[in-house]
């Protein structure tokens, strides 16, 4: 076993991992990485937000799982909503976020929602295994980029104050608005009434200081 593994913390049993990602090729790649480690085992997988929650419930939360590897971009219920639900329903189950989104943009938000680490999908396999072991063992895994982003967030600089002031749902709407989606499209994606989306949009414009969607897109580009 590699130095620094946490299998001892699980009574020398393999770390039981649930993989939540909507791309089969990604799940297969992660499973192969985990399979190469004698102290880690992928015991379940899910391709949508609701399926992740169903699988966690099936395994009895932390009683049957040691870690959830969770993507942000999941269909039906995105990873941030799933993370929020998991922290409410299974607070003792560690979650490690795995995504293609930039760490500076999403890592702090994920950590604040209760994730124990954030890792980009392009990470080296050894780094992924190190993150799995540390988080499953009760620790927090922070890359240098994430640590720097957290330090900046603590400083709460005025440049990022607008984004930091957004609620979880407002940030979801903000992300979709800056991707060019309409109020109706966002409502359908998030299962919200158009009027509700418009209310969130108004709050987002107020908090970011943007006057319209064009200014909001420019704001997003400056703070990407």
Coordinates of C-alpha atoms in Angstrom, one line a residue:
X1 CA 0.0 0.0 0.0
X2 CA 1.3 3.5 -0.8
X3 CA 2.4 5.7 2.0
X4 CA -0.2 8.0 3.4
X5 CA -3.2 5.9 2.5
X6 CA -6.1 5.9 4.9
X7 CA -7.3 2.3 4.5
X8 CA -6.2 1.8 8.1
X9 CA -8.8 4.3 9.1
X10 CA -11.4 1.9 7.7
X11 CA -10.2 -1.2 9.5
X12 CA -7.9 -2.2 6.5
X13 CA -11.0 -2.5 4.3
X14 CA -11.1 -0.9 0.9
X15 CA -12.4 2.7 0.7
X16 CA -15.9 2.3 -0.8
X17 CA -16.5 5.0 -3.4
X18 CA -19.7 6.0 -5.3
X19 CA -18.9 7.8 -8.7
X20 CA -21.5 10.3 -9.8
X21 CA -20.8 11.5 -13.4
X22 CA -23.1 11.6 -16.5
X23 CA -20.4 10.5 -19.0
X24 CA -19.8 6.8 -19.1
X25 CA -16.3 7.1 -20.5
X26 CA -15.4 9.3 -17.5
X27 CA -16.9 6.9 -15.0
X28 CA -15.0 4.0 -16.7
X29 CA -11.7 6.0 -16.5
X30 CA -12.2 6.8 -12.9
X31 CA -13.1 3.2 -12.1
X32 CA -9.8 2.1 -13.8
X33 CA -7.8 4.5 -11.7
X34 CA -9.4 3.3 -8.5
X35 CA -9.0 -0.3 -9.5
X36 CA -5.3 0.1 -9.7
X37 CA -5.3 1.0 -6.0
X38 CA -5.6 -2.0 -3.6
X39 CA -7.1 0.1 -0.9
X40 CA -9.9 1.8 -3.0
X41 CA -13.0 0.2 -4.5
X42 CA -15.7 1.7 -6.7
X43 CA -18.8 0.0 -5.4
X44 CA -21.5 2.0 -7.2
X45 CA -22.0 4.6 -10.0
X46 CA -24.7 7.0 -11.0
X47 CA -25.2 9.2 -14.1
X48 CA -27.7 11.8 -12.8
X49 CA -28.3 13.8 -9.7
X50 CA -31.4 11.9 -8.5
X51 CA -29.6 8.6 -9.2
X52 CA -26.7 9.7 -6.9
X53 CA -29.1 10.4 -4.1
X54 CA -30.9 7.1 -4.7
X55 CA -27.7 5.1 -4.6
X56 CA -26.5 6.8 -1.4
X57 CA -29.8 6.0 0.2
X58 CA -29.5 2.4 -1.0
X59 CA -26.1 2.0 0.6
X60 CA -27.3 3.7 3.8
X61 CA -25.1 6.8 3.5
X62 CA -21.9 6.7 5.5
X63 CA -22.8 3.2 6.7
X64 CA -22.2 1.7 3.3
X65 CA -20.0 4.3 1.6
X66 CA -16.8 6.1 2.5
X67 CA -16.8 8.7 -0.2
X68 CA -18.9 10.2 -3.0
X69 CA -16.9 11.4 -6.1
X70 CA -19.3 14.0 -7.5
X71 CA -19.4 15.9 -10.8
X72 CA -21.0 19.3 -10.9
X73 CA -22.6 19.1 -14.3
X74 CA -25.2 16.3 -13.7
X75 CA -28.5 16.1 -15.5
X76 CA -31.9 16.5 -13.7
X77 CA -30.3 17.8 -10.5
X78 CA -26.9 19.4 -10.7
X79 CA -23.9 18.5 -8.5
X80 CA -24.3 21.5 -6.3
X81 CA -27.9 20.7 -5.5
X82 CA -26.9 17.0 -4.9
X83 CA -24.1 18.2 -2.6
X84 CA -26.5 20.4 -0.7
X85 CA -28.9 17.5 -0.3
X86 CA -26.2 15.0 0.8
X87 CA -24.9 17.4 3.5
X88 CA -28.5 17.7 4.8
X89 CA -29.4 14.0 4.6
X90 CA -26.0 12.4 5.2
X91 CA -23.8 14.9 6.9
X92 CA -21.1 12.3 7.8
X93 CA -20.6 11.1 4.2
X94 CA -17.5 12.9 2.7
X95 CA -18.0 14.3 -0.8
X96 CA -15.1 15.1 -3.2
X97 CA -16.1 17.3 -6.1
X98 CA -14.6 16.3 -9.5
X99 CA -15.2 18.7 -12.4
X100 CA -13.9 20.3 -15.6
X101 CA -15.0 23.8 -14.2
X102 CA -12.1 26.0 -13.1
X103 CA -11.2 25.7 -9.5
X104 CA -11.1 29.5 -9.0
X105 CA -14.7 29.7 -10.1
X106 CA -16.3 26.8 -8.3
X107 CA -14.0 25.3 -5.6
X108 CA -14.8 27.9 -2.9
X109 CA -18.6 27.5 -3.5
X110 CA -18.3 23.7 -3.2
X111 CA -16.3 23.9 0.0
X112 CA -18.8 26.3 1.5
X113 CA -21.6 23.9 0.6
X114 CA -19.8 21.1 2.5
X115 CA -17.5 19.4 0.0
X116 CA -14.2 18.1 1.5
X117 CA -12.2 18.8 -1.6
X118 CA -12.4 19.9 -5.3
X119 CA -10.4 18.3 -8.1
X120 CA -10.2 18.9 -11.8
X121 CA -10.9 15.9 -14.0
X122 CA -7.5 16.6 -15.7
X123 CA -5.7 15.8 -12.4
X124 CA -3.0 13.2 -12.4
X125 CA -4.3 9.8 -11.3
X126 CA -1.9 9.8 -8.3
X127 CA -3.4 13.1 -7.2
X128 CA -6.9 11.7 -7.5
X129 CA -6.0 8.7 -5.3
X130 CA -4.4 11.0 -2.8
X131 CA -7.5 13.1 -2.7
X132 CA -9.8 10.1 -2.3
X133 CA -7.7 8.7 0.6
X134 CA -7.4 12.0 2.4
X135 CA -11.1 12.9 2.1
X136 CA -12.3 9.4 3.0
X137 CA -9.9 9.5 6.0
X138 CA -11.7 12.6 7.3
X139 CA -9.4 15.2 5.9
X140 CA -9.8 18.1 3.4
X141 CA -8.0 18.0 0.1
X142 CA -7.0 21.4 -1.3
X143 CA -4.9 21.9 -4.3
X144 CA -2.7 25.0 -4.3
X145 CA -5.2 26.8 -6.6
X146 CA -8.1 26.0 -4.3
X147 CA -6.2 27.0 -1.2
X148 CA -5.4 30.4 -2.9
X149 CA -9.0 30.8 -3.9
X150 CA -10.2 30.2 -0.4
X151 CA -7.6 32.6 1.0
X152 CA -8.9 35.3 -1.4
X153 CA -12.5 34.5 -0.4
X154 CA -11.7 35.0 3.2
X155 CA -10.3 38.4 2.3
X156 CA -13.7 39.0 0.6
X157 CA -12.2 41.4 -2.0
X158 CA -14.6 43.9 -3.5
X159 CA -13.9 42.5 -7.0
X160 CA -15.6 39.2 -6.0
X161 CA -18.1 40.5 -3.5
X162 CA -20.9 40.3 -6.0
X163 CA -20.4 36.6 -6.7
X164 CA -19.9 35.8 -3.1
X165 CA -23.2 37.5 -2.3
X166 CA -25.1 35.2 -4.6
X167 CA -27.2 32.4 -3.0
X168 CA -26.8 28.9 -4.3
X169 CA -29.8 29.2 -6.6
X170 CA -28.8 32.6 -7.7
X171 CA -25.4 31.3 -8.7
X172 CA -27.1 28.5 -10.7
X173 CA -29.2 31.1 -12.6
X174 CA -26.2 33.4 -13.0
X175 CA -24.1 30.6 -14.6
X176 CA -26.9 29.7 -17.1
X177 CA -27.6 33.4 -17.9
X178 CA -23.9 34.0 -18.7
X179 CA -24.0 30.9 -21.0
X180 CA -26.6 32.7 -23.0
X181 CA -29.7 30.8 -21.9
X182 CA -33.1 32.5 -21.8
X183 CA -35.3 32.8 -18.8
X184 CA -37.6 30.2 -20.2
X185 CA -34.8 27.8 -20.9
X186 CA -33.4 28.3 -17.4
X187 CA -36.8 27.7 -15.9
X188 CA -37.2 24.4 -17.7
X189 CA -33.7 23.3 -16.7
X190 CA -34.1 24.2 -13.0
X191 CA -37.8 23.4 -12.8
X192 CA -38.7 27.0 -11.9
X193 CA -41.4 29.2 -13.2
X194 CA -40.2 32.0 -15.6
X195 CA -41.4 34.7 -13.1
X196 CA -39.2 33.1 -10.4
X197 CA -36.2 33.0 -12.7
X198 CA -36.8 36.7 -13.6
X199 CA -36.8 37.5 -9.9
X200 CA -33.5 35.7 -9.4
X201 CA -32.2 37.5 -12.5
X202 CA -33.1 40.9 -11.0
X203 CA -31.3 40.0 -7.7
X204 CA -28.3 38.9 -9.6
X205 CA -28.1 42.2 -11.6
X206 CA -28.5 44.1 -8.4
X207 CA -25.7 42.2 -6.6
X208 CA -23.3 42.3 -9.5
X209 CA -24.0 45.9 -10.4
X210 CA -24.8 44.9 -14.0
X211 CA -27.7 46.7 -15.8
X212 CA -28.6 44.0 -18.3
X213 CA -27.5 40.6 -19.6
X214 CA -24.8 42.0 -21.8
X215 CA -23.1 43.7 -18.8
X216 CA -23.6 40.5 -16.9
X217 CA -21.8 38.6 -19.5
X218 CA -18.9 41.1 -19.4
X219 CA -18.9 40.9 -15.6
X220 CA -18.7 37.1 -15.8
X221 CA -15.8 37.3 -18.3
X222 CA -13.9 39.7 -16.0
X223 CA -14.4 37.3 -13.0
X224 CA -14.0 34.0 -14.8

